[in-house]
Each structure stands twice: as structure tokens, then as C-alpha cells.
């Protein structure tokens, strides 16, 4: 090995993700991934030019991030479902990219000429490609992958001496460090850690940025794009305030801390999360950014790319740091924000979602920082096509991170959903099956089967909200502490059945101006607003994706499923709730139903809550969106009504952050 002595050490990760394809979804989760594969995700490469005709595979369309984005989500989707058709299609992409790798190691287009803004030798899209290649290697053991990755990284190592990181790559450097650490663990090549240190030095210093965080409210256009940079400013304000860059950056110093050994780097993770929550946080677990950080108003949007990138940041941080609180946030985003931003059949999606979303329409007067008029409509490519390319990773990467390996060669449950994993533990075949309707129910059945007697630890995560969790094994029941990994150390022989019970209680969380949201376990509840889906007719004032952005050879069976849609309200929305905040169970009643074929169906939600409320006529609209909730508590003389609330992920139009009535 060579390199600086201080860089020859990479601290072991707290947990190790299992290879892609090890964990298979079951039950409602398998149905959700099947919906995704049968929707846009599984067909995009057949009709959308930026994937179907990508310059990455020799076509004439976009040759920057969109092809790698699609591949980064499709590899885990294909192998998680064990779908032979999807596997063949991602394998074709991998084969072509490897065959076309340049002699100097650069994969894919050297210069994306489809957009005049693009610069040659931009490493950012290759960072994304490397993530896809790593997953493919895990799933297949393909021996071409690691050498191809190393050839590029040698080229990059030399290139950075004269062409330092710039633009997106400078702000998203942590995505490359994840891959460099993955490769180091497989090769032991110390120069990879040297390169990681170089990338960290050239990358934007998010730690210093959040130590003196400047964005304390919604940004205005002149703050994002000032006529002249502020004195002493050494970074691009539009990049540092970009919602997706911030979602990606949350993992940066947690990942880097494995190499630095600096506790302050680990602390930066929590400072970033707390700061973003404090100034821009939203009830669905996200922070606002309708392209740029947008404050606490629940009518501000959050980009779909930020949803899936925040998920990925949390997944990588859980592995690096092993903190169960990160998994609480992962479940909150996955079970609420992720399904809510897609149509139920996943044939259309939004660019941004809003916690209080009273209409999805083409509006010239909008609440956004600088998104286009169609940003919250549903379609193929609303506002901008990055989300169309990048949205695919959310569900399948969640599956691949449901369980991880512990340093002692045990297994740890990170998040809960129905699944099955088959692996080898201490030279013994082991299978773990999880049967549950969680997060819609509180009971989780875990079955462990071992081929022969074997001793290893099994860790079960208890969420922070679960103050009375109970575990039953072999007829013996014990209470578990919250926000922890409960360790079960025993010999596993044959079949062992465990029952984990995570009692869920209604909680009321206070928000700005005295408002409130209702939670139950990891789920956020919302008032569904009656919705009329209206197809958008293409016009000169808007780039309509469906129709204008299709391959001429798009199969008719696909074309008929595509469309761009406004969703308009048909029922009132401006209600305040009558809640006993100290004892919410006295004012909220829940009813459970079986999880249907579409798990997050607006028509058949698995959970329903009933509460009392009254209309607030003075709560109106601003810029085509719901005005911020009025200060609480307030009085209303309108009739008392029984309101039906459903899980946030089961809504299209909704109110989830409410004012409260005086009691």
C-alpha cells in the first residue's frame, strides 16, 4: 500500500448493507414494487428519449445524468424483484457502457453536447454511474465491474490535479466517497483513500456552511441569483441552497467520518438535520425546496429528487453510524412523502409535493421559489426531467436496506416491512422472513430459519415513538426500550418465531403558529380533498412532456397510459381541528382495513382516522396555494363536522398541517 499514513485507516462501518438481491419484498411491499415496475420505471427506456436514446448507450439524446440516474434505480428494482425482463434490460446498459469505455478509463460521453451549459469531462454523472455499477456487481458478481471502476478513478485522480471538481460534482462529492470506500473495502488499495481525501478537499465544505447557516427563511430570487456575489463569498449560492444538493449532503460528513475519525464530522450530520428541520422542515419528514430552500410554510414544495436522495443519505448513514434514529426518519419519508408524490399506478409523478396541497395545476402566480408553472402537476416530465430519471431508487433501495449485517456477523433489522432474506451467517445458511402490514399495523412477525445450529446476534430496532414495545420469543415476553437496537444473542436452530409488537398511539405534534399535525407510529395523517383529474392540453405556455417528449416508435400500449394532469379540488379544505392535544386518543378514532392491491390507495386506505373540525372561512389562498395556517387556537362559528383523515401517502390533494380550535 502507498499513500499518506493518516489515510491508511478506514474505520469499519457500524453496519454492512447486504448485497443487492439478498432481500426480497413480500406482501404489500412486493405489490408496491410491482406497481413501480409496471409503471413509468419499467417502461421509460422504451419511449423516453433521454433514456431510450441516451448517449451513454450510443444514442443522440442526453449524455449527462439522466441515463445513470435511471440505471441507479433500475438495477436494484430489477434484482430485488428478480424480474428477468428488467434484469436483461439493465444488463444491456451495463454491457454497452463497459464496451464503450474509453482507453483512458472515462466511461460514457466525454462531453454532453445536448445542453450548452454542460462542460467536458464532468465527473458528476459518472459518480451516479458508479453507484449503479457497484449495485450490479453485488447482484451478479460480474468481474468486469471493479476493474472498470478503478480505470475511471485513476483517470479522475490525475484529472483533478488540473481540473478540480466543479458545479454539481463539487457539491455532491459525498456520492463519490461512498463508492471509494466501497471499493477500498474490496481491494485494500490505499490510493482510493487518497483520492477520497482529494475529493473532500475540493468539494464544498458543508460542515463549515452549516456552522454558520445563512438561509433562515424562504429564499428570494435575488438571493439565489444575485447580480453580484456577496463580498467574500467563495461558493455558488444557487448550489448551496439547492434542495437536492442539501438532501445529498446530509450524508457527507457522516460518511467522511469513517476516514477522518473526527467526532465533529459525525456531529455535523445531526446539526444539518436539525438546522434544515428548524428553518425549512416539513411534517412529512422532508424540508422544503421548490428548487431552493423555502421555509416552514406547508404550502411550499419539495422536489421528488430530494425525497429519494434524502432516503439514500439516511440509508448510507445508518450503515456508517448505526444510529437507529436515522431509521425513524427513513421510515417517515418512505411511508409518507414517497408514495404521495406519485399517481397510485406510478404512471405519473410530480416535480414537487406540498404538505398542504389544495390543487395541482399550471399556475403563473405560484408560491415556489423558482420552479415553473407546472411543478406540482402529475405527468411524465413536469417542470424538469431530472425527477423522471431519478425517482426510481426510492422503493428498491429501501428494500435493500431493510436488514444489514452487524460487525459480529449477525443481522440487524433497520426498518420494518414484509420481506424475506436468505444469506450465510458463520458458514450456515439462514433465512429470515418478516410478515406484517406495518406501518398500517403494529404487529411484526419475524421467522428465523437456520440450516444447522448457529449462534449469532439478531438486532431489532425499536423506534423512538414506541415507548411500550414488546417482544415475544418461545412464549416469553419482554418490554423493549425505545430508539435502540434490541440485541438477541442465542443459538438459532431450525425455525424460531418472534413477535414484535410496536403499539401505535395517536400523537399531536405542534407546528409553526400553534398549528398541529396528527401522527400514528411512522404515519402522518391528512384530510383528503376531493380530486378531479383533468388532462392538460398541450399549449405554447408550457412544456408538456407526454406527447412531445416521446420516441416516434413509442408503443401504443404505453402511449395510452401517459398523460399530464391537473388535479383540482371538489370539496372544502380549510378546516381547523378540535383536538385534546394532551390526550389525543380522546378525540381521534382509528379504523383499520386490509391493505389492498394498491397499498397507498386513495380509494381504499388501510387506516382511517375520524376527528371533529370546523370550517375556517378566513383561511384562504395565496398564489394559488393554501395560505399558511392561521395562528392557533382560533374560534369558528361554522358547524361542527366529523372529518375523515387517511395516511398522507394515500392522498393527492390534502391538508396535513391544521390550525386548532379553542377548547
XYZ file of C-alpha atoms in Angstrom, residues 30-559:
530
model
C -43.893 -6.637 -3.197
C -47.126 -5.254 -4.659
C -45.774 -1.704 -4.391
C -42.578 -2.585 -6.267
C -44.595 -4.469 -8.873
C -46.710 -1.351 -9.398
C -43.496 0.602 -9.912
C -42.087 -1.917 -12.390
C -45.380 -1.940 -14.305
C -45.437 1.874 -14.384
C -43.059 4.509 -15.705
C -39.977 2.906 -14.149
C -40.266 -0.340 -16.052
C -41.026 1.286 -19.394
C -39.047 4.538 -19.523
C -36.223 3.023 -21.575
C -38.719 2.091 -24.294
C -40.074 5.550 -25.077
C -38.384 8.475 -23.265
C -35.528 9.703 -25.468
C -33.236 10.718 -22.601
C -33.056 7.053 -21.581
C -34.128 5.144 -24.691
C -31.731 7.102 -26.927
C -29.188 8.066 -24.283
C -25.706 8.974 -25.447
C -24.485 6.598 -22.723
C -25.546 3.687 -24.927
C -24.612 5.254 -28.250
C -27.716 7.340 -28.911
C -28.025 11.014 -29.719
C -30.056 12.172 -26.701
C -28.886 13.453 -23.312
C -25.490 12.150 -22.215
C -25.236 13.598 -18.738
C -27.008 12.420 -15.534
C -30.338 11.028 -16.722
C -29.180 7.664 -18.028
C -27.090 6.942 -14.903
C -29.941 8.120 -12.663
C -32.329 5.667 -14.327
C -29.807 2.842 -14.058
C -29.103 3.611 -10.379
C -32.732 2.877 -9.546
C -33.442 0.176 -12.090
C -30.590 -2.115 -11.038
C -31.979 -2.619 -7.511
C -35.572 -2.719 -8.786
C -34.773 -5.460 -11.300
C -32.778 -7.633 -8.914
C -34.989 -7.039 -5.887
C -37.970 -8.291 -7.877
C -35.829 -10.953 -9.594
C -37.510 -9.813 -12.817
C -35.774 -11.490 -15.762
C -37.017 -8.923 -18.289
C -35.800 -5.932 -16.275
C -32.523 -7.682 -15.456
C -31.886 -8.243 -19.164
C -32.520 -4.575 -19.902
C -30.187 -3.240 -17.216
C -27.580 -5.826 -18.232
C -27.722 -4.468 -21.780
C -26.966 -0.996 -20.441
C -24.069 -2.253 -18.349
C -22.639 -4.232 -21.265
C -22.759 -1.276 -23.647
C -21.238 1.149 -21.134
C -18.374 -1.223 -20.364
C -17.756 -1.926 -24.045
C -17.647 1.805 -24.840
C -15.293 2.779 -22.002
C -12.527 4.956 -23.426
C -8.917 3.811 -23.440
C -8.056 6.364 -20.752
C -10.766 4.945 -18.480
C -13.506 7.532 -18.974
C -16.897 5.803 -19.323
C -19.630 7.241 -21.474
C -19.757 10.647 -23.130
C -16.753 12.888 -22.554
C -18.916 15.928 -23.270
C -22.704 16.051 -23.213
C -23.491 18.319 -26.145
C -27.278 18.101 -25.722
C -27.138 21.115 -23.393
C -24.918 24.143 -23.988
C -24.407 24.528 -20.228
C -22.538 21.239 -19.950
C -18.757 21.186 -19.724
C -16.438 18.445 -20.973
C -15.016 15.875 -18.572
C -17.737 16.462 -15.996
C -17.354 13.696 -13.402
C -20.723 14.259 -11.698
C -22.789 11.875 -13.880
C -20.065 9.249 -13.527
C -20.472 9.448 -9.732
C -24.047 8.260 -10.288
C -22.972 5.569 -12.740
C -20.508 4.179 -10.195
C -23.330 3.658 -7.693
C -25.244 1.663 -10.298
C -22.171 -0.379 -11.215
C -21.496 -1.228 -7.567
C -25.042 -2.497 -7.118
C -24.813 -4.545 -10.313
C -21.576 -6.111 -9.111
C -23.153 -7.042 -5.788
C -26.128 -8.619 -7.518
C -24.180 -10.556 -10.169
C -20.555 -10.849 -9.085
C -19.603 -9.519 -12.541
C -15.796 -9.459 -12.565
C -15.623 -6.656 -15.142
C -17.077 -4.053 -12.814
C -14.352 -3.333 -10.269
C -11.531 -3.046 -12.865
C -13.676 -0.704 -14.965
C -14.393 1.466 -11.938
C -10.719 1.581 -10.976
C -9.696 2.594 -14.502
C -12.008 5.589 -14.368
C -10.885 6.566 -10.883
C -7.221 6.502 -11.920
C -8.168 8.857 -14.749
C -10.122 11.072 -12.358
C -7.277 11.136 -9.840
C -4.979 12.598 -12.491
C -7.636 14.902 -13.925
C -8.396 16.544 -10.586
C -4.820 17.812 -10.366
C -5.530 20.223 -13.223
C -9.351 20.294 -13.334
C -10.729 20.377 -9.769
C -14.317 19.461 -9.009
C -16.801 21.998 -10.342
C -20.530 22.683 -10.464
C -22.667 19.740 -9.317
C -19.757 17.427 -8.583
C -18.275 19.942 -6.153
C -21.463 19.943 -4.059
C -22.196 16.215 -4.413
C -18.723 14.869 -3.662
C -20.007 12.545 -0.953
C -21.628 10.292 -3.553
C -18.157 9.516 -4.889
C -16.714 8.956 -1.413
C -19.384 6.286 -0.815
C -18.106 4.416 -3.877
C -14.440 4.938 -2.997
C -14.987 3.406 0.429
C -16.955 0.527 -1.141
C -14.033 -0.186 -3.464
C -11.405 0.179 -0.737
C -13.170 -2.446 1.347
C -12.923 -4.844 -1.601
C -9.422 -4.041 -2.882
C -7.441 -2.554 0.015
C -5.939 -0.031 -2.437
C -4.839 2.912 -0.287
C -4.764 5.341 -3.210
C -8.563 5.209 -3.151
C -8.478 6.835 0.283
C -6.003 9.410 -1.016
C -8.468 10.173 -3.789
C -11.319 10.415 -1.284
C -9.280 12.966 0.675
C -8.638 14.944 -2.501
C -12.340 14.930 -3.339
C -13.199 16.048 0.180
C -10.723 18.961 -0.055
C -12.015 20.083 -3.444
C -15.667 19.593 -2.523
C -17.892 22.182 -0.925
C -17.420 22.365 2.850
C -20.939 21.604 4.077
C -19.690 21.365 7.658
C -18.459 24.956 7.664
C -21.561 26.067 5.769
C -23.924 24.679 8.407
C -21.798 26.024 11.247
C -22.883 29.495 10.080
C -26.037 28.609 8.147
C -27.273 31.651 6.219
C -30.697 30.502 4.957
C -33.092 31.133 7.835
C -36.261 31.601 5.788
C -37.603 31.215 2.268
C -35.072 32.375 -0.289
C -35.927 35.072 -2.783
C -34.771 35.093 -6.380
C -32.258 37.896 -5.824
C -30.701 35.859 -3.001
C -30.361 32.771 -5.184
C -29.075 34.611 -8.235
C -27.644 37.934 -7.010
C -26.386 40.466 -9.511
C -23.036 40.264 -7.719
C -21.893 37.654 -5.177
C -21.723 38.872 -1.574
C -18.254 40.057 -0.503
C -16.005 37.136 0.348
C -18.422 34.514 -0.981
C -16.482 31.592 -2.493
C -19.389 29.375 -3.485
C -22.432 29.437 -5.733
C -25.482 30.481 -3.773
C -27.795 28.609 -6.129
C -25.876 25.380 -5.449
C -25.602 25.731 -1.662
C -29.334 26.453 -1.324
C -30.456 23.789 -3.813
C -32.836 21.335 -2.145
C -31.390 18.190 -3.738
C -27.802 19.206 -3.020
C -28.739 19.597 0.641
C -30.517 16.222 0.727
C -27.426 14.574 -0.753
C -25.094 16.480 1.562
C -26.728 15.230 4.757
C -24.662 12.060 4.446
C -21.392 13.789 3.535
C -19.660 14.144 6.875
C -21.110 11.003 8.391
C -19.551 9.061 5.527
C -16.342 11.074 5.722
C -16.054 10.487 9.483
C -15.097 6.871 8.829
C -11.921 8.220 7.256
C -11.355 11.315 9.382
C -12.148 9.747 12.753
C -13.440 13.171 13.797
C -16.443 13.241 16.127
C -17.221 16.743 14.867
C -17.856 15.245 11.433
C -20.403 12.837 12.913
C -21.987 15.680 14.864
C -22.382 17.611 11.607
C -24.992 15.093 10.436
C -27.283 15.990 13.306
C -26.555 19.706 13.008
C -27.583 19.603 9.351
C -30.782 17.664 10.017
C -31.756 19.888 12.954
C -30.967 23.083 11.049
C -32.945 22.076 7.977
C -35.841 20.951 10.182
C -35.736 24.153 12.190
C -35.812 26.593 9.294
C -37.318 24.607 6.424
C -38.742 21.417 7.956
C -41.992 19.852 6.811
C -44.329 17.447 8.588
C -43.668 14.614 6.115
C -40.047 14.299 7.250
C -38.616 16.423 4.446
C -37.512 20.027 4.230
C -38.911 22.458 1.702
C -37.224 23.295 -1.566
C -39.129 24.230 -4.697
C -35.897 24.338 -6.282
C -34.303 26.191 -3.367
C -34.822 26.204 0.399
C -38.249 27.671 1.019
C -39.049 27.977 4.720
C -41.647 26.382 7.002
C -44.861 27.148 5.112
C -46.572 23.766 4.457
C -47.641 25.008 1.018
C -44.045 25.212 -0.184
C -42.937 22.314 -2.344
C -40.235 19.674 -2.006
C -38.698 18.127 -5.100
C -39.064 14.397 -5.759
C -35.296 14.081 -6.295
C -34.847 15.371 -2.742
C -37.204 12.676 -1.438
C -35.230 9.760 -2.878
C -31.836 11.349 -2.200
C -32.730 12.014 1.444
C -33.720 8.343 1.678
C -30.373 7.296 0.211
C -28.463 9.635 2.523
C -30.203 8.089 5.520
C -29.575 4.547 4.283
C -25.854 5.171 3.884
C -25.674 6.984 7.226
C -27.381 4.127 9.062
C -24.682 1.810 7.720
C -21.855 4.204 8.601
C -23.057 5.298 12.044
C -25.541 2.646 13.185
C -27.870 5.181 14.830
C -31.494 3.932 14.958
C -32.871 7.488 14.961
C -31.865 7.730 11.315
C -34.106 4.765 10.533
C -37.057 6.535 12.156
C -36.613 9.376 9.678
C -36.148 6.916 6.811
C -39.489 5.258 7.578
C -41.214 8.617 7.924
C -40.104 9.751 4.471
C -40.635 6.367 2.808
C -44.141 5.737 4.146
C -45.404 9.299 3.668
C -43.556 11.544 1.228
C -42.526 8.872 -1.279
C -45.944 7.415 -2.192
C -47.691 10.794 -2.030
C -45.778 12.276 -4.958
C -46.830 9.561 -7.441
C -50.152 8.685 -9.006
C -51.365 5.394 -7.487
C -50.390 3.450 -10.635
C -46.975 5.201 -10.776
C -47.510 6.204 -14.405
C -47.157 9.871 -13.447
C -45.421 11.889 -10.758
C -44.938 15.413 -9.503
C -41.815 17.507 -9.536
C -42.707 18.970 -6.128
C -45.223 17.918 -3.482
C -46.772 20.100 -0.779
C -47.808 19.066 2.728
C -50.877 21.278 2.332
C -51.702 20.655 -1.326
C -55.095 22.015 -2.347
C -54.617 21.851 -6.123
C -52.106 20.620 -8.675
C -52.371 22.994 -11.591
C -50.500 25.069 -14.121
C -50.255 28.439 -12.381
C -48.347 31.508 -13.455
C -48.596 33.048 -9.967
C -47.024 30.385 -7.765
C -45.756 30.003 -4.223
C -42.451 28.432 -5.332
C -39.007 29.959 -5.015
C -38.294 29.470 -8.725
C -39.997 26.338 -10.082
C -42.045 26.508 -13.255
C -45.804 26.865 -13.500
C -46.434 23.100 -13.795
C -44.175 21.940 -10.945
C -46.844 20.220 -8.825
C -48.872 18.733 -11.680
C -48.711 14.998 -12.364
C -47.140 13.803 -15.583
C -44.188 12.308 -17.372
C -41.807 15.231 -17.036
C -43.366 18.132 -15.100
C -41.126 21.173 -14.633
C -37.854 19.384 -15.488
C -36.836 15.838 -16.340
C -34.335 15.072 -13.578
C -37.017 13.543 -11.340
C -38.303 11.423 -14.222
C -34.820 9.910 -14.379
C -34.007 9.783 -10.649
C -37.275 8.763 -8.975
C -36.761 5.008 -9.391
C -34.347 4.396 -6.498
C -36.742 5.194 -3.633
C -38.605 1.920 -3.105
C -35.969 -0.621 -4.240
C -33.126 0.877 -2.179
C -35.451 0.913 0.811
C -35.857 -2.844 0.312
C -32.109 -3.436 0.013
C -31.537 -1.617 3.322
C -34.299 -3.228 5.402
C -31.704 -5.504 7.047
C -27.944 -5.145 7.448
C -25.095 -7.292 8.723
C -23.520 -6.473 12.094
C -19.744 -6.457 12.755
C -20.112 -9.779 14.616
C -21.684 -11.400 11.530
C -25.177 -11.025 12.920
C -28.252 -9.442 11.347
C -29.964 -6.149 12.198
C -33.498 -5.050 11.314
C -33.243 -1.450 10.135
C -36.802 -0.742 9.007
C -39.935 -2.843 9.006
C -41.878 -4.094 6.015
C -42.793 -7.565 4.713
C -39.715 -9.199 3.207
C -37.526 -12.276 3.105
C -33.755 -12.560 3.088
C -31.526 -15.551 2.502
C -27.863 -15.339 3.443
C -25.000 -17.202 5.058
C -24.085 -16.463 8.672
C -20.946 -18.080 10.096
C -20.879 -20.666 7.314
C -24.531 -21.558 7.890
C -27.483 -20.889 5.585
C -30.011 -18.611 7.283
C -33.376 -17.333 6.117
C -35.319 -14.520 7.786
C -38.942 -13.835 6.895
C -40.901 -10.769 8.001
C -44.698 -10.899 7.808
C -46.567 -7.722 8.639
C -48.810 -4.960 7.357
C -46.617 -2.391 9.154
C -46.771 0.626 9.040
C -50.541 0.122 8.879
C -50.488 -2.303 11.830
C -48.308 -2.663 14.913
C -47.502 -6.399 14.955
C -44.435 -7.738 13.129
C -43.840 -11.486 12.831
C -40.206 -12.493 12.266
C -39.294 -16.098 11.457
C -35.652 -17.196 11.565
C -34.664 -20.491 9.961
C -31.152 -21.912 10.091
C -29.845 -24.923 8.232
C -27.843 -26.023 11.287
C -27.454 -24.755 14.849
C -25.599 -21.455 14.763
C -25.036 -18.657 17.263
C -25.274 -15.052 16.107
C -26.853 -11.802 17.302
C -30.167 -10.610 15.875
C -30.837 -6.901 16.384
C -34.364 -5.496 16.269
C -34.803 -1.737 16.072
C -37.354 -0.080 18.315
C -38.495 3.349 17.067
C -38.310 6.459 19.209
C -42.115 6.788 19.214
C -42.583 3.224 20.528
C -42.481 3.612 24.307
C -44.091 0.242 25.117
C -42.670 -2.184 22.550
C -42.961 -5.867 23.410
C -41.049 -8.880 22.075
C -42.226 -12.468 22.408
C -39.932 -15.460 21.744
C -40.772 -19.046 22.674
C -43.678 -17.882 24.823
C -41.576 -15.427 26.825
C -42.371 -11.699 26.537
C -40.197 -8.722 27.449
C -40.546 -4.958 27.157
C -38.059 -3.169 24.893
C -36.557 0.289 25.303
C -37.350 2.854 22.574
C -34.936 4.269 19.966
C -32.492 1.397 20.286
C -31.392 -1.867 18.731
C -32.532 -4.726 20.956
C -29.947 -7.491 20.815
C -30.972 -11.157 20.834
C -27.944 -13.396 21.313
C -28.757 -17.094 21.041
C -28.271 -20.319 19.166
C -30.657 -20.478 16.243
C -31.740 -23.974 15.327
C -34.418 -24.945 12.841
C -37.306 -22.479 12.880
C -37.708 -19.787 15.531
C -40.685 -17.420 15.579
C -40.623 -13.956 17.106
C -43.434 -11.468 17.549
C -42.521 -7.797 17.831
C -45.344 -5.531 18.899
C -44.921 -1.777 18.417
C -48.072 -0.201 19.876
C -49.034 2.902 17.933
C -50.823 5.784 19.609
C -52.163 8.994 18.171
C -49.852 11.917 18.795
C -50.281 15.596 18.040
C -47.123 17.436 17.004
C -47.212 21.210 17.194
C -46.001 23.222 14.243
C -45.461 26.907 13.471
C -48.086 29.421 14.645
C -49.591 26.881 17.027
C -50.778 24.547 14.289
C -50.601 20.787 14.507
C -50.213 17.513 12.658
C -51.520 14.076 13.635
C -49.216 11.075 13.652
C -49.647 7.406 14.466
C -46.409 5.455 14.548
C -44.439 6.415 11.422
C -47.553 7.619 9.579
C -48.702 11.198 9.112
C -52.445 11.721 8.630
C -54.123 14.174 6.281
C -57.560 15.358 5.234
C -58.091 14.077 1.679
C -59.634 16.701 -0.587
C -61.979 15.542 -3.326
C -59.995 15.465 -6.566
C -60.869 15.851 -10.235
C -58.097 14.669 -12.565
C -58.112 16.800 -15.717
C -55.802 16.097 -18.639
C -53.661 19.067 -19.642
C -53.950 20.045 -23.277
C -50.509 20.956 -24.694
C -50.079 24.665 -25.174
C -47.426 27.186 -26.082
C -47.110 28.391 -22.489
C -45.807 25.127 -21.062
C -43.510 22.249 -21.998
C -45.875 19.319 -21.970
C -43.935 16.103 -21.684
C -46.421 13.425 -22.679
C -46.748 13.550 -26.463
C -43.944 15.961 -27.235
C -41.215 14.082 -25.365
C -41.804 10.580 -26.715
C -39.893 8.483 -29.171
C -41.660 8.231 -32.534
C -41.634 4.466 -32.002
C -43.354 4.632 -28.597
C -45.635 1.568 -28.389
C -49.355 2.498 -28.410
C -49.927 0.440 -25.254
C -47.511 2.750 -23.444
C -48.633 5.992 -25.068
